[in-house]
C-alpha positions as MATLAB code, in Angstrom:
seq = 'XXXXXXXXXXXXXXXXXXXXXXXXXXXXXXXXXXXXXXXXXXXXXXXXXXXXXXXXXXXXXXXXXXXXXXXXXXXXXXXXXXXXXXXXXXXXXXXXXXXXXXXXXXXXXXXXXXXXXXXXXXXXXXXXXXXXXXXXXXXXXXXXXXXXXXXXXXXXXXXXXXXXXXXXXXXXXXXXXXXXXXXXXXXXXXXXXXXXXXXXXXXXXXXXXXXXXXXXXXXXXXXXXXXXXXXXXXXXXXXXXXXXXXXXXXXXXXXXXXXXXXXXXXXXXXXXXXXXXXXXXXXXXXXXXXXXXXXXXXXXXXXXXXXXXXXXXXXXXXXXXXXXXXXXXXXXXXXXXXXXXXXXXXXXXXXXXXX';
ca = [
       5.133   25.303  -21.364;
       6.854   28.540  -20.050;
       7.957   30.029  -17.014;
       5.852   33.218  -15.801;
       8.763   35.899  -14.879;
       6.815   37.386  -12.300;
       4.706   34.688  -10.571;
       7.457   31.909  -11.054;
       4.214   29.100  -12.242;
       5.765   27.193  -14.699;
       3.110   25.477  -16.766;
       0.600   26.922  -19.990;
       1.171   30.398  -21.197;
      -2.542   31.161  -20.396;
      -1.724   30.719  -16.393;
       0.228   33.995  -16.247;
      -3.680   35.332  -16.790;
      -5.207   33.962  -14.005;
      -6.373   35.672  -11.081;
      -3.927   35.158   -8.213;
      -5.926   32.447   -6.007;
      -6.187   30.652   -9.083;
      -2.755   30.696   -9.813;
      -2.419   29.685   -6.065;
      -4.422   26.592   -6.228;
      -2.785   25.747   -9.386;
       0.582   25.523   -7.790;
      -0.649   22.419   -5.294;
      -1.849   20.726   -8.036;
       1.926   19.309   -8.313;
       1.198   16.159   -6.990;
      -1.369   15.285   -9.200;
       0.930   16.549  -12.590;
       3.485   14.882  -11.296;
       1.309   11.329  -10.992;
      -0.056   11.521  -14.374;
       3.481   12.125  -15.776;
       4.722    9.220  -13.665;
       1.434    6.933  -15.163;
       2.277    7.535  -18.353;
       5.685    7.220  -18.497;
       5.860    3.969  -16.996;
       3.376    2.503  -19.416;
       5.795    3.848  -21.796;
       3.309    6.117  -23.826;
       5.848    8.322  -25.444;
       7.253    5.112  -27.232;
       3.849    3.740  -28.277;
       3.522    7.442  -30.049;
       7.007    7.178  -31.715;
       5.176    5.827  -34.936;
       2.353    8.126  -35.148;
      -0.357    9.233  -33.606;
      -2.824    7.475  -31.773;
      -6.418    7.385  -30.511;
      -7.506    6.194  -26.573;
      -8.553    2.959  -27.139;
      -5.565    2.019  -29.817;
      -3.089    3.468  -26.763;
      -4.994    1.399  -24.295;
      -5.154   -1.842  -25.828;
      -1.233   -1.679  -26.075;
      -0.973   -0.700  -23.146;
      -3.478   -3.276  -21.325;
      -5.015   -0.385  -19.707;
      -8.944    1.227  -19.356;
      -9.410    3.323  -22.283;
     -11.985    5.951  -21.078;
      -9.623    6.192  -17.334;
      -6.016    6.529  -19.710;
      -8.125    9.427  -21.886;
      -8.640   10.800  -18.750;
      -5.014   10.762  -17.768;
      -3.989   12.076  -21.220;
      -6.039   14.745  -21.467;
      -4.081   16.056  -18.522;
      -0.516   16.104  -19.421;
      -2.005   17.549  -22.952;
      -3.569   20.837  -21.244;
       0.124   21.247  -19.479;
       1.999   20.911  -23.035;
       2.692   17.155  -22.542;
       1.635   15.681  -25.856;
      -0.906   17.067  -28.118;
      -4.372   15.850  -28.851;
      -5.362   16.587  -32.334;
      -9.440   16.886  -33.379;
      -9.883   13.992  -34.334;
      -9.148   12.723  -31.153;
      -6.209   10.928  -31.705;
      -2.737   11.844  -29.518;
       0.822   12.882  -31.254;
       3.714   13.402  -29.455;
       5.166   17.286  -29.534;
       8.962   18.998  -28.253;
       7.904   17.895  -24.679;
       6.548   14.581  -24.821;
       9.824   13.320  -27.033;
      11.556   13.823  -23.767;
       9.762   10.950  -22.088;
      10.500    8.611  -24.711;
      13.391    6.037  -23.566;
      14.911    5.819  -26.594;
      16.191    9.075  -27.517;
      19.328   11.376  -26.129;
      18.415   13.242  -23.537;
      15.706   10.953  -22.682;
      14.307   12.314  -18.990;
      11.677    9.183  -18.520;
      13.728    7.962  -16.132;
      13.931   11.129  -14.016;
      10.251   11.376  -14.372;
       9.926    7.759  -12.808;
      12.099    8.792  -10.116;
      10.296   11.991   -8.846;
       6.897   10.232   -9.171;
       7.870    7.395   -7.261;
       6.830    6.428   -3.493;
      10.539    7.020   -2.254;
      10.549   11.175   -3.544;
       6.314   11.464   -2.643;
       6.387    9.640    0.836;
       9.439   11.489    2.344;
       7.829   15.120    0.782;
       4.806   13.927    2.840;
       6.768   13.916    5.636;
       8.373   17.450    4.853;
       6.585   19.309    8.401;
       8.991   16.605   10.521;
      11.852   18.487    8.838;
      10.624   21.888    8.844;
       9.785   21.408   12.886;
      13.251   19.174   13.567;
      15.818   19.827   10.744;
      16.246   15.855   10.294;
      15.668   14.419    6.967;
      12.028   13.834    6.656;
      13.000   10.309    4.740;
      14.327    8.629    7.888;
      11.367    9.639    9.239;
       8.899    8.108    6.719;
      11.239    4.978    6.290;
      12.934    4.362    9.713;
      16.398    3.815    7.756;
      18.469    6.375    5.620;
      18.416    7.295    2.142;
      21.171    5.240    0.753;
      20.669    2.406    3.293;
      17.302    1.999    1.668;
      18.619    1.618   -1.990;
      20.504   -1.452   -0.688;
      17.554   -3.026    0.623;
      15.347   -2.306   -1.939;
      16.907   -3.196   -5.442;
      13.999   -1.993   -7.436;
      14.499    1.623   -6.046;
      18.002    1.294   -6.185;
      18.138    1.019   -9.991;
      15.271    3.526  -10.718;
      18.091    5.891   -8.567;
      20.732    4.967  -10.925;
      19.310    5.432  -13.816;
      17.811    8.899  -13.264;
      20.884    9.807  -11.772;
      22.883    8.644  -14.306;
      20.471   10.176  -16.886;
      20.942   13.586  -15.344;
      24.856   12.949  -14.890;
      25.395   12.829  -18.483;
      23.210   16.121  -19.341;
      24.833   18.173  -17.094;
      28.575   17.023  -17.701;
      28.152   17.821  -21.326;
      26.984   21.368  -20.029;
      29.846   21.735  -17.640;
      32.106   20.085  -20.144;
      31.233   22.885  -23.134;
      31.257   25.866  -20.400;
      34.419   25.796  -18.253;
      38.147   25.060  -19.714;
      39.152   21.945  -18.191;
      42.016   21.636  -20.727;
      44.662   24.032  -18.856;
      45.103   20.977  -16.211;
      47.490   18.139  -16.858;
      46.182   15.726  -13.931;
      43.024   15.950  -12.881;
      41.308   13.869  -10.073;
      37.695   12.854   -9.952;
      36.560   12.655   -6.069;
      33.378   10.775   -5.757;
      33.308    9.888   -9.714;
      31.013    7.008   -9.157;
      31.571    4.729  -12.315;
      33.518    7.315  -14.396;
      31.762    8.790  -16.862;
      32.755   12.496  -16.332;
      36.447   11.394  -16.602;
      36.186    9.502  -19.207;
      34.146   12.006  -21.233;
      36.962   14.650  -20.142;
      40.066   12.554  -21.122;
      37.889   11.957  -24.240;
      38.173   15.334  -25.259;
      41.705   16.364  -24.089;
      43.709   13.636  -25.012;
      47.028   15.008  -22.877;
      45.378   14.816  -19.764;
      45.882   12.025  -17.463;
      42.998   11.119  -14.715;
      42.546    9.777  -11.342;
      39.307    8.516  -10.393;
      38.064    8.111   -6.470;
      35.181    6.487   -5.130;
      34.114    3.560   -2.759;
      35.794    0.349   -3.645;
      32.585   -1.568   -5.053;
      31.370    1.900   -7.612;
      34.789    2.268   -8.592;
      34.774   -1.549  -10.158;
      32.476   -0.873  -12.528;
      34.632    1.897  -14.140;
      37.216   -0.178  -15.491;
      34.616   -1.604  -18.528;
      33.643    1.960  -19.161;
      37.142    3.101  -19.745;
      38.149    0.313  -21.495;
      35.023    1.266  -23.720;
      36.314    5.158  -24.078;
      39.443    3.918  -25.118;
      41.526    6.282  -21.935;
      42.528    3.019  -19.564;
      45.953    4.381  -20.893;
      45.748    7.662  -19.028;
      43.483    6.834  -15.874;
      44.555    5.591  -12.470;
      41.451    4.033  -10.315;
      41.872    4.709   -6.871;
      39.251    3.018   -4.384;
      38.994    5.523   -1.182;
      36.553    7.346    0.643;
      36.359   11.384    0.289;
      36.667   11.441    3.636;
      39.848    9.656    3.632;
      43.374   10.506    2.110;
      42.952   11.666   -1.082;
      46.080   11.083   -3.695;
      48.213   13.985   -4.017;
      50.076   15.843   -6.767;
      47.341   16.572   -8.856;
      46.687   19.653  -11.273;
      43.074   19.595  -10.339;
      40.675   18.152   -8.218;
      36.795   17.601   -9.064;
      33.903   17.597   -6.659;
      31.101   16.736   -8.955;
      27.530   16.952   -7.366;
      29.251   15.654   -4.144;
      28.901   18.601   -1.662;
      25.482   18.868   -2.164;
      24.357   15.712   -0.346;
      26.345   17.179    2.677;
      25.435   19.865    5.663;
      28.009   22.495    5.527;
      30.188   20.612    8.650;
      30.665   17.171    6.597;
      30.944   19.517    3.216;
      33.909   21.578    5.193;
      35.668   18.288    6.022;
      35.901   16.705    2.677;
      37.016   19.769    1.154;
      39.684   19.624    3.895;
      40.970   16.453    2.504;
      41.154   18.183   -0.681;
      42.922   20.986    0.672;
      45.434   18.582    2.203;
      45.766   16.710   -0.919;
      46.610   20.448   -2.863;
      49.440   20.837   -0.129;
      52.563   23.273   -1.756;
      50.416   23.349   -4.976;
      49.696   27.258   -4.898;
      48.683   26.974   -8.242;
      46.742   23.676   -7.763;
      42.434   24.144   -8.092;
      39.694   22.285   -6.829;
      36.956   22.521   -9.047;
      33.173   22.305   -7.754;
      30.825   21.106  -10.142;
      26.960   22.016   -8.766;
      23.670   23.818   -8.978;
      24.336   27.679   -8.201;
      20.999   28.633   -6.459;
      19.729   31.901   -8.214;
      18.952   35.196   -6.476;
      15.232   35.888   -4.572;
      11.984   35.450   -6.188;
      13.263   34.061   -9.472;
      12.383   30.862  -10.796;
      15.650   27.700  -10.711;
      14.813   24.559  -10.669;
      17.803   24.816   -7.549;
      15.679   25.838   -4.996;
      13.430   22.608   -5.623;
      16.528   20.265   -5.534;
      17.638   22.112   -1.913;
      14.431   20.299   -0.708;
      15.436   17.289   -2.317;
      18.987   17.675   -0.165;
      17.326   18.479    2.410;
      14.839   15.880    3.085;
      17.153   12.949    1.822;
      19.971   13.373    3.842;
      20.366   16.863    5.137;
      22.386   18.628    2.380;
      21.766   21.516    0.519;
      22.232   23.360   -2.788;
      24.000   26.349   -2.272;
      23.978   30.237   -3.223;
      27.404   31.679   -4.308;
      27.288   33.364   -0.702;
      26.644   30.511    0.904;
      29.578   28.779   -1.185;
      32.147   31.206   -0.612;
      31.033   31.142    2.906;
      31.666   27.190    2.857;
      35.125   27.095    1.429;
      36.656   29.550    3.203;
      36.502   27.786    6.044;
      38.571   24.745    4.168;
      40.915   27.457    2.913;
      39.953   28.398   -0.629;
      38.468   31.191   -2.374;
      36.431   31.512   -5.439;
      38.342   32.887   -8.170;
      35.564   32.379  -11.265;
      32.275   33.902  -11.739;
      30.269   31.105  -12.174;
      26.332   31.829  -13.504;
      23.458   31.357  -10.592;
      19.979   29.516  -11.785;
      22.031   26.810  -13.572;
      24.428   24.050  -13.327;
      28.044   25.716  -12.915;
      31.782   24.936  -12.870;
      33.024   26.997   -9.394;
      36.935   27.372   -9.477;
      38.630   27.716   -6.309;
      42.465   28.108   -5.373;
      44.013   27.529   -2.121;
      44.172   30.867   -0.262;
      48.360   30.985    0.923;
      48.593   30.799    5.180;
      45.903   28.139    5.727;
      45.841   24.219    6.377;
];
C-alpha cells in the first residue's frame, strides 16, 4: 500500500498509473474497501491465518461462512495489500493484514470494526444535511446525539471504547517518545477518561505526581488501572467536568484529544477554565495533545478525522493557524513547533495581561 504524493490515492502502487477518471472512480470505491475490511475482520480472518496459510473453503468452514462469496471478499482486500494470496490458492497473512489480528500490539481490528460499522456509515450518509446546515449529520440520521446513543446502545458503546482505547494507547506512546514531559513536577490530566496516559507518564518519570479529571462514573474505573501501574502513590483522582473548576497549582495541564470534539466557542471555554486554573503561574503550560492538520493538497489522515468531528458532534481537527487562532482568545500562545500531518504535543504558556 502507499500513498501517491501527487494524487493523494492511498491504495496499490500501480494506481499512481492510472488515467485520472480512473483514479477518480477509484476513490468512491471507499465504501465498498471499507465493508470488506469490516467482513473480514469481524469473522476474525487475520486470527484464523495466524497459523499458516489457508485456502477458501478451509477459511470458510471455520468461519461458518459461503466459500465461493468469502473468496470473493478476499480477493479484494488482497488486490489493496490486505493479505496475500499465494498460487496455489491458498491466503497468508503479510505486514498489513497482522494489523487486523486481535491479538497482537498495535492490533487496529477494533478501529476497523468501528469505521465499518452502521453508526460511522449511516451518519456519512447523511453528510449533505451537514454540508447544507452545519449540524452534525448523526443527529440527523439518529434523532439523538452521538454520546447519548452509546448509552442506549451498549453494543456500540463498547465497539467505541475499544477502538478508542486502541488508538489512545498508539498515539500516547508517540506523544510520550516526542515531547519532554519530564521538566513538569505536577501535571494534570483534563478529560483523562480511565487514566491510561497518566499512568503511562508517571510510569516513566517516577518524580512526577498526577492529577487526573474526568466525569465522576469514567474516573472510577481508573483507580484499578493505577493500582495495576503501581503510581496510586503519586496520583490524585479528581471527578469534575472540564467545564467546571479545574484544581489549581499545577506544573502542567493536559488536554488530550479533548478539544477536538468541540466547535471553537465550547473549545475557547474549557481552555478558559484552564487558564483560570494556571492563575499567577507565568511559568505554568497547558499542553494540547491532537492531530495537527497538514498544509493544502497533501495527504493526513487529519483531514478525514475533521469529518469525523464534524459530523459527530460539531468539532473539528485543527491547522496550527486555526490553533493559534483558538487559544489566543483563552489567553495563551504557542511557544513549540509542533509537526503538521501527525499526532503532536502543542505547548502553550499563558500570555501576561489576560484572564
Amino acid at each position: 500500500m502507499t500513498v501517491d504524493t501527487v494524487t493523494g490515492v492511498v491504495g496499490p502502487a500501480i494506481t499512481a498509473a492510472l488515467p485520472p477518471h480512473v483514479r477518480l472512480l477509484l476513490l468512491t470505491d471507499g465504501k465498498r474497501i471499507s465493508r470488506v475490511l469490516h467482513v473480514l475482520a469481524e469473522l476474525g480472518i487475520a486470527d484464523e491465518l495466524a497459523g499458516g496459510p489457508l485456502t477458501v473453503p478451509e477459511l470458510a468452514e471455520r468461519t461458518g461462512t459461503h466459500g465461493d462469496s468469502l473468496g470473493r471478499v478476499l480477493r479484494v482486500a488482497a488486490a489493496f495489500g490486505v493479505f496475500a494470496e499465494r498460487p496455489d490458492g491458498r491466503y497468508t497473512l503479510n505486514d498489513v493484514g497482522e494489523a487486523l489480528r486481535s491479538d497482537v500490539p498495535g492490533s487496529q481490528r477494533d478501529m476497523v470494526l468501528y469505521n465499518g460499522d452502521e453508526m460511522l456509515w449511516r451518519s456519512y450518509g447523511r453528510l449533505m444535511h451537514t454540508v447544507r446546515t452545519g449540524q452534525p449529520a448523526f443527529e440527523a440520521a439518529y434523532g439523538h446525539g452521538f454520546f447519548e446513543h452509546l448509552e442506549q446502545d451498549p453494543r456500540a458503546g463498547a465497539l467505541f471504547d475499544r477502538a478508542m482505547t486502541g488508538m489512545s494507547r498508539a498515539t500516547a506512546r508517540m506523544l510520550l517518545d516526542g515531547f519532554d514531559f519530564g521538566r513538569f513536577g505536577r501535571i494534570a490530566d483534563v478529560g483523562g477518561g480511565r487514566g491510561w496516559f497518566l499512568a503511562e507518564l508517571l510510569g516513566r518519570h517516577p518524580r512526577m505526581r498526577g492529577t487526573l479529571v474526568d466525569r465522576p462514573a469514567v474516573v472510577e474505573e481508573a483507580h484499578r488501572l493505577f493500582d495495576e501501574a503501581g503510581v496510586t502513590d503519586r496520583v490524585e483522582v479528581v471527578p469534575g467536568d472540564f467545564f467546571g473548576e479545574l484544581p489549581r497549582g499545577r506544573d502542567a495541564y493536559v488536554l488530550k484529544a479533548v478539544l477536538h470534539d468541540w466547535d471553537d466557542e465550547r473549545a475557547a471555554a474549557i481552555l478558559g477554565r484552564v487558564r483560570e486554573a494556571l492563575a499567577g503561574r507565568p511559568e505554568g503550560r497547558l499542553l494540547v495533545c491532537e492531530f495537527l492538520v497538514g498544509p493544502a493538497n497533501e495527504w493526513d489522515r487529519g483531514k478525514l478525522l475533521d469529518l469525523d468531528m464534524l459530523i459527530r458532534f460539531g468539532g473539528r481537527e485543527r491547522s496550527e493557524e486555526q490553533w493559534r487562532a483558538l487559544l489566543a482568545t483563552a489567553g495563551f500562545e504557542l511557544v513549540n513547533e509542533p509537526v503538521a500531518g501527525r499526532w503532536a504535543v502543542l505547548e502553550c504558556r499563558p500570555v501576561p495581561g489576560t484572564r
